[in-house]
C-alpha positions as a LaTeX table, in Angstrom:
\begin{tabular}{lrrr}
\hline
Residue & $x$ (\AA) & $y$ (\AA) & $z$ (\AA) \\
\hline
Unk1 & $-19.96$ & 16.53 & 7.97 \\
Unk2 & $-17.79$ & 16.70 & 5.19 \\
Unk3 & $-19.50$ & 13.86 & 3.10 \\
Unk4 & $-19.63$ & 9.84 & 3.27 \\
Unk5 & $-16.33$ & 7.99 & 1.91 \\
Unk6 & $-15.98$ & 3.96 & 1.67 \\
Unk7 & $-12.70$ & 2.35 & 1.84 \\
Unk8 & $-12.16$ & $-1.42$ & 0.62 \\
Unk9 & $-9.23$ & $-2.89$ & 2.39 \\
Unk10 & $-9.99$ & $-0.75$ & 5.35 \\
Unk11 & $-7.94$ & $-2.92$ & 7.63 \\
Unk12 & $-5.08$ & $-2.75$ & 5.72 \\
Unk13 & $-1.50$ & $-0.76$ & 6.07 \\
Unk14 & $-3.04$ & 2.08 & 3.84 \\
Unk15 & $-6.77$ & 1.42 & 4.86 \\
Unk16 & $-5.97$ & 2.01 & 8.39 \\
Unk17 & $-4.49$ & 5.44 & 7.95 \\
Unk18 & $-6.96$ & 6.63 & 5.66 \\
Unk19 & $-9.58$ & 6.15 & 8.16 \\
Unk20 & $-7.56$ & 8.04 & 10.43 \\
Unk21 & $-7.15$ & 11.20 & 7.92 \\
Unk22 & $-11.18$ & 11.37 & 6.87 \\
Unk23 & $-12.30$ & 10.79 & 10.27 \\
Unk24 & $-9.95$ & 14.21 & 10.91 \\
Unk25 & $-11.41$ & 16.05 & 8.48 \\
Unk26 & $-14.91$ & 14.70 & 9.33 \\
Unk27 & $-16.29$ & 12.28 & 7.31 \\
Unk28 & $-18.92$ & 9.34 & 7.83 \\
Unk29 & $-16.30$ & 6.28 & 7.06 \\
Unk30 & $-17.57$ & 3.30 & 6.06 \\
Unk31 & $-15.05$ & 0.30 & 5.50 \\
Unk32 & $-15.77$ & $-2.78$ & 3.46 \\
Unk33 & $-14.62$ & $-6.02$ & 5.15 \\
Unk34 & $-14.23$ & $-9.58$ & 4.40 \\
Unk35 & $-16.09$ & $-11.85$ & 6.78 \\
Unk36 & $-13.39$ & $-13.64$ & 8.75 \\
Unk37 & $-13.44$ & $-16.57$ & 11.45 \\
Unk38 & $-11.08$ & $-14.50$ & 13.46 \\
Unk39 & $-11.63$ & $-10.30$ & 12.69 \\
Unk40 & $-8.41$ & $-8.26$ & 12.13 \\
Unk41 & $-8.72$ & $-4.94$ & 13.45 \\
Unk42 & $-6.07$ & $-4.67$ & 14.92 \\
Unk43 & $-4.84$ & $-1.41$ & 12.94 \\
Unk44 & $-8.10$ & 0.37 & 13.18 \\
Unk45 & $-7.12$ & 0.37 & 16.95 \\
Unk46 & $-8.73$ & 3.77 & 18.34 \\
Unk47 & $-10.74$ & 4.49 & 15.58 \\
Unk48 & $-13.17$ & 1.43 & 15.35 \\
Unk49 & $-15.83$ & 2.70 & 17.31 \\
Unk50 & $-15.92$ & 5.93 & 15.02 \\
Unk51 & $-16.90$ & 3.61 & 11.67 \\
Unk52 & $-19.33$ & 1.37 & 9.99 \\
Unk53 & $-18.22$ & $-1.86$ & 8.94 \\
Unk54 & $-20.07$ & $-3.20$ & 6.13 \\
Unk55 & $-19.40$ & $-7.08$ & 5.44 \\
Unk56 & $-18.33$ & $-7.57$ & 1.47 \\
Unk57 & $-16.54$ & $-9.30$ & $-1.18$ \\
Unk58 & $-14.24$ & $-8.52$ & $-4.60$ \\
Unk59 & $-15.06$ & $-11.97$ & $-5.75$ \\
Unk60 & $-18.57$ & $-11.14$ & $-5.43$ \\
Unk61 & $-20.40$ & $-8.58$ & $-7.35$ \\
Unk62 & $-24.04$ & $-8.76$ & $-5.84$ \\
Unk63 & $-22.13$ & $-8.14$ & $-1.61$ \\
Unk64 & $-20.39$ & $-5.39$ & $-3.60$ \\
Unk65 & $-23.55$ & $-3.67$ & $-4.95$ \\
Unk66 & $-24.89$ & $-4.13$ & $-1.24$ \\
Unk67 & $-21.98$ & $-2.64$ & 0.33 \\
Unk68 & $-22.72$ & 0.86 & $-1.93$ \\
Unk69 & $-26.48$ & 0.40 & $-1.19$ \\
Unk70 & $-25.82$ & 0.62 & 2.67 \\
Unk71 & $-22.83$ & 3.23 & 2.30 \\
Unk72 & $-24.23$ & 5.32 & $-0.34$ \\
Unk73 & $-20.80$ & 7.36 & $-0.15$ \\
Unk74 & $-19.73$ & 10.55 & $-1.98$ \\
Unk75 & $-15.65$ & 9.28 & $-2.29$ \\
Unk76 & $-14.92$ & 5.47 & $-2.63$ \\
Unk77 & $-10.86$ & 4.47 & $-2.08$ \\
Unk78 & $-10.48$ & 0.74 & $-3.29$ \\
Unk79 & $-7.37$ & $-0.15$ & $-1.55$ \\
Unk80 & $-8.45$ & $-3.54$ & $-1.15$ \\
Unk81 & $-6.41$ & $-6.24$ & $-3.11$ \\
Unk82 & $-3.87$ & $-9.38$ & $-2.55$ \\
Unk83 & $-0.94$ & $-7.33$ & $-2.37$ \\
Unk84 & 1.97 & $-9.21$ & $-1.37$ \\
Unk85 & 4.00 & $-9.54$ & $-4.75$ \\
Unk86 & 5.42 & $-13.10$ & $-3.79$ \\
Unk87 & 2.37 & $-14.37$ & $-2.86$ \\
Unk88 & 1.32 & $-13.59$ & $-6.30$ \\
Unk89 & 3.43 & $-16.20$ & $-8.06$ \\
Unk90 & 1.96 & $-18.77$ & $-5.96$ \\
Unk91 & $-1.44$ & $-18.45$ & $-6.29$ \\
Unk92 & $-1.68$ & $-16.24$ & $-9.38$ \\
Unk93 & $-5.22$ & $-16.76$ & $-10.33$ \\
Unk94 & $-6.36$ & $-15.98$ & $-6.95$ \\
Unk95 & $-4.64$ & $-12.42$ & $-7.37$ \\
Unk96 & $-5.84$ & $-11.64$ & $-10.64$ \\
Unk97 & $-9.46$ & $-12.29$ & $-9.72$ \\
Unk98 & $-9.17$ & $-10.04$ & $-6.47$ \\
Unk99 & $-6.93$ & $-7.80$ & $-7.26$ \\
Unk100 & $-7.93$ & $-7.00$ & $-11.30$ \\
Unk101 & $-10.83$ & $-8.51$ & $-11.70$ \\
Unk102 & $-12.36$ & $-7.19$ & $-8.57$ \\
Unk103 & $-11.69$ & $-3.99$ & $-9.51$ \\
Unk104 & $-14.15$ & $-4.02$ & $-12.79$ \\
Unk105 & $-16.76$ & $-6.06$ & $-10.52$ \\
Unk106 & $-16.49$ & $-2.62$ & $-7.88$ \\
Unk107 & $-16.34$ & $-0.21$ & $-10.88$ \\
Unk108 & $-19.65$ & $-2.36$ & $-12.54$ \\
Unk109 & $-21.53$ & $-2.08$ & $-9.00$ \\
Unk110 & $-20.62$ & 2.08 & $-8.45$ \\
Unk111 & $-21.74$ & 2.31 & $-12.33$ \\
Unk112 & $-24.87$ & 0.64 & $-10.88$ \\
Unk113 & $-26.06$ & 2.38 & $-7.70$ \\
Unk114 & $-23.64$ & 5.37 & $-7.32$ \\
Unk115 & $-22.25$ & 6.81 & $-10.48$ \\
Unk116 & $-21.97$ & 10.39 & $-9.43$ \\
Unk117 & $-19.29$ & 8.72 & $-6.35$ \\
Unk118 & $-15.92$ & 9.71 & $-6.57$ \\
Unk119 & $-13.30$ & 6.71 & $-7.35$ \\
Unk120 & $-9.92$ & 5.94 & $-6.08$ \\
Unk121 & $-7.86$ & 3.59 & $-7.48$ \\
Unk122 & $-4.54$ & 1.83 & $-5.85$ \\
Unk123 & $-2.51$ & 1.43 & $-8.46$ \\
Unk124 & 1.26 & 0.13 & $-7.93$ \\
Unk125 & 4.90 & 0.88 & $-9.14$ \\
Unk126 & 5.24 & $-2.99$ & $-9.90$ \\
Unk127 & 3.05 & $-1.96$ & $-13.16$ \\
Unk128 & 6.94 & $-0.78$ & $-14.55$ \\
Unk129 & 8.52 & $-3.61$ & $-13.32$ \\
Unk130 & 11.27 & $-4.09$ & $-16.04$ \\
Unk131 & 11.37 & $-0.11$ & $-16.72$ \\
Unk132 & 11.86 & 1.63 & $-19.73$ \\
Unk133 & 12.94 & 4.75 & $-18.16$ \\
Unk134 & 14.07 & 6.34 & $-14.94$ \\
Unk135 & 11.95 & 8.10 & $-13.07$ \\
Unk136 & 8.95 & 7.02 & $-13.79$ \\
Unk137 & 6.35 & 8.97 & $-14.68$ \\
Unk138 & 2.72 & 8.67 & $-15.34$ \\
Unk139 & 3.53 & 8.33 & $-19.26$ \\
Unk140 & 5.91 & 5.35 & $-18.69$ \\
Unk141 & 5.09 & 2.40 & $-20.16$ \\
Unk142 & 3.93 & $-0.37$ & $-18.19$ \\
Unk143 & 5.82 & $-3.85$ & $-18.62$ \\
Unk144 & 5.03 & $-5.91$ & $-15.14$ \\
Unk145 & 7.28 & $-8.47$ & $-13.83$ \\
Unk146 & 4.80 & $-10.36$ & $-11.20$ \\
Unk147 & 1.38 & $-11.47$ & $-11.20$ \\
Unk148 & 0.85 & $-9.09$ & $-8.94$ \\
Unk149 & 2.12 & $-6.34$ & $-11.08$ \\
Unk150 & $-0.10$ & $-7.77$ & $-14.15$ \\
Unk151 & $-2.36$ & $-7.64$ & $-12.05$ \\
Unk152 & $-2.92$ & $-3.98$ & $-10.82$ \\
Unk153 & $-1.92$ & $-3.06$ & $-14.56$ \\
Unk154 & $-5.78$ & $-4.70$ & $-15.39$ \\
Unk155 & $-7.38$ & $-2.68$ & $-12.89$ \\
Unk156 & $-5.41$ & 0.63 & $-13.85$ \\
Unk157 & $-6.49$ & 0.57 & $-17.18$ \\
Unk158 & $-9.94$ & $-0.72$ & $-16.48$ \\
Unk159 & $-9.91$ & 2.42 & $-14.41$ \\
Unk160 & $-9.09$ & 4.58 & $-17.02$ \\
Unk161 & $-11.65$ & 3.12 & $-19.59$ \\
Unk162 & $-14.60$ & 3.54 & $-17.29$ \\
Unk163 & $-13.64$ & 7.06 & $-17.03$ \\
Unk164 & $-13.25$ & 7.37 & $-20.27$ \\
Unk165 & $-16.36$ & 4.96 & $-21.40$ \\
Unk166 & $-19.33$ & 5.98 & $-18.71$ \\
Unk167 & $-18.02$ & 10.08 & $-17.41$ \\
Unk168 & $-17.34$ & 8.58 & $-14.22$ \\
Unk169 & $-14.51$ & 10.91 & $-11.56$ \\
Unk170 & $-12.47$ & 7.73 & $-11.68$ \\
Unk171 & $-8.58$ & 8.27 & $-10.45$ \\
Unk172 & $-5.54$ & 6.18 & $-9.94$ \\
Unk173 & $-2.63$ & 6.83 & $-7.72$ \\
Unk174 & 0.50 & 4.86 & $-8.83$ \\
Unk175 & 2.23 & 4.50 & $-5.62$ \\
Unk176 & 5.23 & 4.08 & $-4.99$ \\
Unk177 & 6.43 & 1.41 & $-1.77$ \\
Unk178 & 5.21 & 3.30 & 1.19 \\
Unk179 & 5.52 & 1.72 & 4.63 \\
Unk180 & 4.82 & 2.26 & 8.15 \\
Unk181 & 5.40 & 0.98 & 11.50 \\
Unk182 & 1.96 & $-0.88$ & 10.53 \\
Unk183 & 3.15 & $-2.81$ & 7.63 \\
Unk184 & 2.22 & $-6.26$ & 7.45 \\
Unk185 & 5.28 & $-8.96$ & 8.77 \\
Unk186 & 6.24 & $-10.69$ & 5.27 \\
Unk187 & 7.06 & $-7.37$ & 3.72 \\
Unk188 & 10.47 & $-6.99$ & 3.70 \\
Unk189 & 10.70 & $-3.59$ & 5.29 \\
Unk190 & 9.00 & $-4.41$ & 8.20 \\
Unk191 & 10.72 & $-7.63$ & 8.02 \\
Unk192 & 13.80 & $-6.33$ & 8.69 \\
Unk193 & 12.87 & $-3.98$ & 11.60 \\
Unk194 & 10.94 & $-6.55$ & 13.56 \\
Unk195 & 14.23 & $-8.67$ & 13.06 \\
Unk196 & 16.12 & $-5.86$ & 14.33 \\
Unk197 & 14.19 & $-5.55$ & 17.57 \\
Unk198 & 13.94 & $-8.98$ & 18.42 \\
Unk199 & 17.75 & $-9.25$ & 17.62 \\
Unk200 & 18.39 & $-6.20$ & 19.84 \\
Unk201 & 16.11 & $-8.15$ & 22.49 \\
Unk202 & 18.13 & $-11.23$ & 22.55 \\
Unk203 & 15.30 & $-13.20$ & 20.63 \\
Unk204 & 17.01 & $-13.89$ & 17.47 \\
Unk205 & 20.37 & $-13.95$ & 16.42 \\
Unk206 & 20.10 & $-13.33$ & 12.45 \\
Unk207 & 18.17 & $-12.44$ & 9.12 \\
Unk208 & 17.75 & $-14.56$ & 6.01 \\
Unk209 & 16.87 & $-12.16$ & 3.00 \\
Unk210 & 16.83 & $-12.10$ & $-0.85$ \\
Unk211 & 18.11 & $-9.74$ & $-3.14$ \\
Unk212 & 20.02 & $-6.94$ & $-1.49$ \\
Unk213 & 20.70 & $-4.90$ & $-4.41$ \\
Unk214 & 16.84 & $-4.27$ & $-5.39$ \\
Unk215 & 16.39 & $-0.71$ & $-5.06$ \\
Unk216 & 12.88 & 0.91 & $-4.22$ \\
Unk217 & 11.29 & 4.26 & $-4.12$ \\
Unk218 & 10.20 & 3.93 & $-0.23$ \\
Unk219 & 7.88 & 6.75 & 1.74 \\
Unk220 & 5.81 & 7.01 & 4.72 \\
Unk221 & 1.91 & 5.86 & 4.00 \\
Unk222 & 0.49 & 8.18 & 5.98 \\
Unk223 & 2.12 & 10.66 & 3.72 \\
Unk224 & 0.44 & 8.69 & 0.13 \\
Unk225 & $-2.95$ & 8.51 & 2.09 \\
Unk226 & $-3.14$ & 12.19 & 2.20 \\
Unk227 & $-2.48$ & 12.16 & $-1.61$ \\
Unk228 & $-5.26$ & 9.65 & $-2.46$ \\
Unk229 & $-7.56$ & 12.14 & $-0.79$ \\
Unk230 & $-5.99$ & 15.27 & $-2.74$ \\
Unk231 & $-6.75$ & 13.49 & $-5.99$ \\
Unk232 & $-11.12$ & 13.24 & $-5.56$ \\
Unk233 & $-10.85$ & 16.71 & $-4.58$ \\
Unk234 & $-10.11$ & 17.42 & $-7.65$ \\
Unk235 & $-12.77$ & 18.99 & $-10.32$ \\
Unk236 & $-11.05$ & 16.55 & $-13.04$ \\
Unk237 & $-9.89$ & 13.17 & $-12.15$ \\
Unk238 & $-6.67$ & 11.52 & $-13.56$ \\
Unk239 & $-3.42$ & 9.53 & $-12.84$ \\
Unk240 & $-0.62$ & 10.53 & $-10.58$ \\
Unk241 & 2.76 & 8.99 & $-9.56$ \\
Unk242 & 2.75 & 9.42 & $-5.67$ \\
Unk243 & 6.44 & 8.95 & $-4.70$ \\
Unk244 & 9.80 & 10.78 & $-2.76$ \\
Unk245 & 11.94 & 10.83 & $-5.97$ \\
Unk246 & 14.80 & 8.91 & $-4.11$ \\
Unk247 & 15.62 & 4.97 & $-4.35$ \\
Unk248 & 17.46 & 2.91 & $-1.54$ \\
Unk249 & 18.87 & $-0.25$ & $-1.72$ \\
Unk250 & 17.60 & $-3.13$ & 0.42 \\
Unk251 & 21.22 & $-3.40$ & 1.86 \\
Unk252 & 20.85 & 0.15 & 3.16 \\
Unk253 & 17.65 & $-0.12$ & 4.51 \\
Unk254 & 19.30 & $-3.02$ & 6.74 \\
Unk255 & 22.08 & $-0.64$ & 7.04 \\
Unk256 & 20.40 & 1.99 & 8.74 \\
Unk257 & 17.84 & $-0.16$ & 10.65 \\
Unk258 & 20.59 & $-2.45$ & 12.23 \\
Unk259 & 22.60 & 0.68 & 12.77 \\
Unk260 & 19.85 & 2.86 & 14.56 \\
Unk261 & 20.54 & 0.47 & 17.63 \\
Unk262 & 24.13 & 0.40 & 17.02 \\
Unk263 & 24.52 & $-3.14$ & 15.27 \\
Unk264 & 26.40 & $-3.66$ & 12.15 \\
Unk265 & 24.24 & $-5.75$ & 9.92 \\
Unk266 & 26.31 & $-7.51$ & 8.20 \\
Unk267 & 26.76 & $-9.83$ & 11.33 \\
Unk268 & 23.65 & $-10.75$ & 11.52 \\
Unk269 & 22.04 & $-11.05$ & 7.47 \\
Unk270 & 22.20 & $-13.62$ & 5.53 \\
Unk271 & 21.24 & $-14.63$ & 1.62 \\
Unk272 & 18.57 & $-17.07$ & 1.39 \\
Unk273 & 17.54 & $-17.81$ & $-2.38$ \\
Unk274 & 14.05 & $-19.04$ & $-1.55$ \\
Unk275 & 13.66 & $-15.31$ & $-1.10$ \\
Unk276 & 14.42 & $-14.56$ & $-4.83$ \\
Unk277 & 11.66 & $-13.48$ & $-6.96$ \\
Unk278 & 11.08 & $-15.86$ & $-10.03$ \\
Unk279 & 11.54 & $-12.52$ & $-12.14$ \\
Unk280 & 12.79 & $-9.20$ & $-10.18$ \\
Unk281 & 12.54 & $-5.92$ & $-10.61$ \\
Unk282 & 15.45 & $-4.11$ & $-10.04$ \\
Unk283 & 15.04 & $-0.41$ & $-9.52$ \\
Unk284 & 11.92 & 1.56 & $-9.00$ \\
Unk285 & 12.09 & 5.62 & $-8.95$ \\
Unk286 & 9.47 & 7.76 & $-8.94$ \\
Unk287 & 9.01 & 11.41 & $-10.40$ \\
Unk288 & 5.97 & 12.77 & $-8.28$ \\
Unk289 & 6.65 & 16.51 & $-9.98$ \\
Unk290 & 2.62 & 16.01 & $-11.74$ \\
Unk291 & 1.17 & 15.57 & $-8.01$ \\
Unk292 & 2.85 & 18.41 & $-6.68$ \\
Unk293 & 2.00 & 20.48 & $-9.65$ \\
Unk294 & $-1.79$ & 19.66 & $-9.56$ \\
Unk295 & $-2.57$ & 18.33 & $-5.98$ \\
Unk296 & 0.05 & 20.18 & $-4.06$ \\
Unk297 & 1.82 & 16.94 & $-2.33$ \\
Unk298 & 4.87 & 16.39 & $-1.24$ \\
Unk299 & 6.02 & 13.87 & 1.04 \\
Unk300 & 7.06 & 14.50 & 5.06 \\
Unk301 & 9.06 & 12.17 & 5.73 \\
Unk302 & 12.18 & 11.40 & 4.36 \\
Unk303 & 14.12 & 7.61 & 3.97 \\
Unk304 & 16.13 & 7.51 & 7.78 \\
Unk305 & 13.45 & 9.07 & 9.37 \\
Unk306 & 10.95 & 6.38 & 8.07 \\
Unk307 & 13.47 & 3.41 & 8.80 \\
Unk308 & 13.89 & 4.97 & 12.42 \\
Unk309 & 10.22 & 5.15 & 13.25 \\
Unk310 & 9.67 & 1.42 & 12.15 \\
Unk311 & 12.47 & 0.33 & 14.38 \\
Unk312 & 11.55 & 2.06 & 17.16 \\
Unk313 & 7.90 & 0.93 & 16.93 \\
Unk314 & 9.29 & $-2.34$ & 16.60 \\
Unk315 & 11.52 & $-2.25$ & 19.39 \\
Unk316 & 8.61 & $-0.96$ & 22.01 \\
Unk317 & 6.14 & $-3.48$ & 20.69 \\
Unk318 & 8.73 & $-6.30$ & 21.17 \\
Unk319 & 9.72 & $-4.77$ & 24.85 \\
Unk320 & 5.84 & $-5.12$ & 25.84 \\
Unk321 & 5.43 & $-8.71$ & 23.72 \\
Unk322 & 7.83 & $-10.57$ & 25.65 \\
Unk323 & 8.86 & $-10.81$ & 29.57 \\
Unk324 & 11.65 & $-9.53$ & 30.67 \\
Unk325 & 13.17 & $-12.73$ & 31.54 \\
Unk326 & 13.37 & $-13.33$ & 27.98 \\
Unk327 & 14.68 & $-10.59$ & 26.56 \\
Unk328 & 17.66 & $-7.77$ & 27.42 \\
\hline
\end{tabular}
């Protein structure tokens, strides 16, 4: 067994392949949940009967220090957080608390019952927001444009100070936008290629989306999950940038997504300005060169190749969805 590892947001985009990767390489997983009315584990999919779901809270400190009691894990990955940026300037204070606040309430309970743990830290490229330089690297400075991005900015640096402050292996990966066929549906990746299947099925005939020109750093997550492992491997913990080093519009990821089954997008997309952020950020580029130096990661899977695998996943999950009558 290659040790115990607890992952907050477990059900999640990233939580889900995590699970996936330490289960590989032989770990005891252990996944903090939230308790729900109606359970989504629908990601964890083959792998649920391989964990141990532990029912806790980022709002609440004492289910937190509970969680680590039952767990007791070597490697924690706090992926958990309310990560949808326009969500974020709705219900702002609601995202602080969870997603910066909660992270001092996990540090404060790992302090508590585990300090020797290892600590991963999801940190975000929407810390930049308005950037002062391009690439960014982990010595940019931060200047967020979202709650959201404020946000994860609090529970970077409260990251870094309980390092710093109490010796603990505390790291932060700034990732980059990294997507999957299991993204969650009001992300606009995934957006677009579920639109693109049920257009292709006859389901829908069109797309209403914001800013086209906003231009983002985007890689495969199974690809940055394998990096948040690299980094509590390490004998010294720190900060990385975890991205490809190329940026694509929004207008060519519908480019290449409409295109993979041979539709020109521009017939079916329209601009909806409900979509616009209050305050957008305009172009986020990554320079991973300090992960590859130190944790030996590079990414797999390059921009078409990610597009194409979302669309196709989309396109067979739509096929099995809906009857044939419906559809093509």
């Amino acid at each position: 067994m290659a040790g115990r590892a607890l992952i907050t947001g477990i059900t999640g985009q990233d939580g889900s392949y995590l699970a996936e990767l330490l289960l590989d390489k032989d770990y005891e997983v252990f996944g903090m949940v939230r308790r729900l009315s109606t359970p989504n584990h629908e990601r964890l999919g083959g792998v649920l009967d391989k964990l141990t779901l532990i029912d806790g809270d980022l709002l609440d400190e004492a289910s937190l220090c509970d969680v680590l009691e039952q767990s007791r894990p070597d490697e924690i990955y706090n992926l958990a957080a309310q990560s949808f940026v326009a969500t974020s300037f709705r219900q702002a204070t609601l995202t602080a608390d969870v997603t910066g606040v909660g992270v001092v309430r996990l540090l404060e309970a790992v302090r508590r019952v585990c300090p020797k743990a290892r600590y991963y830290q999801a940190s975000s490229s929407e810390m930049f927001g308005r950037v002062a330089e391009t690439p960014q690297r982990e010595s940019t400075p931060f200047h967020p444009r979202s709650p959201y991005g404020v946000a994860k900015v609090y529970g970077h640096w409260i990251t870094v100070n309980y390092r710093e402050a109490h010796g603990m292996h505390a790291s932060s990966g700034i990732l980059f936008n990294h997507e999957s066929p299991r993204r969650g549906l009001e992300f606009v990746t995934r957006k677009i290629t579920n639109a693109v299947a049920r257009i292709h099925h006859g389901l829908d005939d069109g797309l209403a989306l914001g800013n086209l020109d906003a231009r983002r750093d985007w890689g495969y997550a199974g690809d940055f999950v394998d990096a948040m492992w690299r980094m509590l491997q390490q004998d010294e913990p720190g900060d990385f940038v975890i991205a490809t080093g190329e940026a694509h519009t929004v207008r060519e990821f519908c480019e290449v997504a409409f295109g993979h089954v041979d539709l020109d997008w521009n017939d079916y997309v329209r601009i909806d300005p409900a979509f616009l952020r209050p305050a957008e950020v305009e172009t986020l580029l990554g320079d991973a060169a300090h992960a590859e130096r130190i944790l030996g990661w590079t990414p797999s899977i390059d921009f078409r190749g990610l597009v194409t695998m979302m669309v196709d996943a989309d396109l067979a999950r739509v096929a099995r969805e809906v009857p044939a009558s419906q559809g093509r």
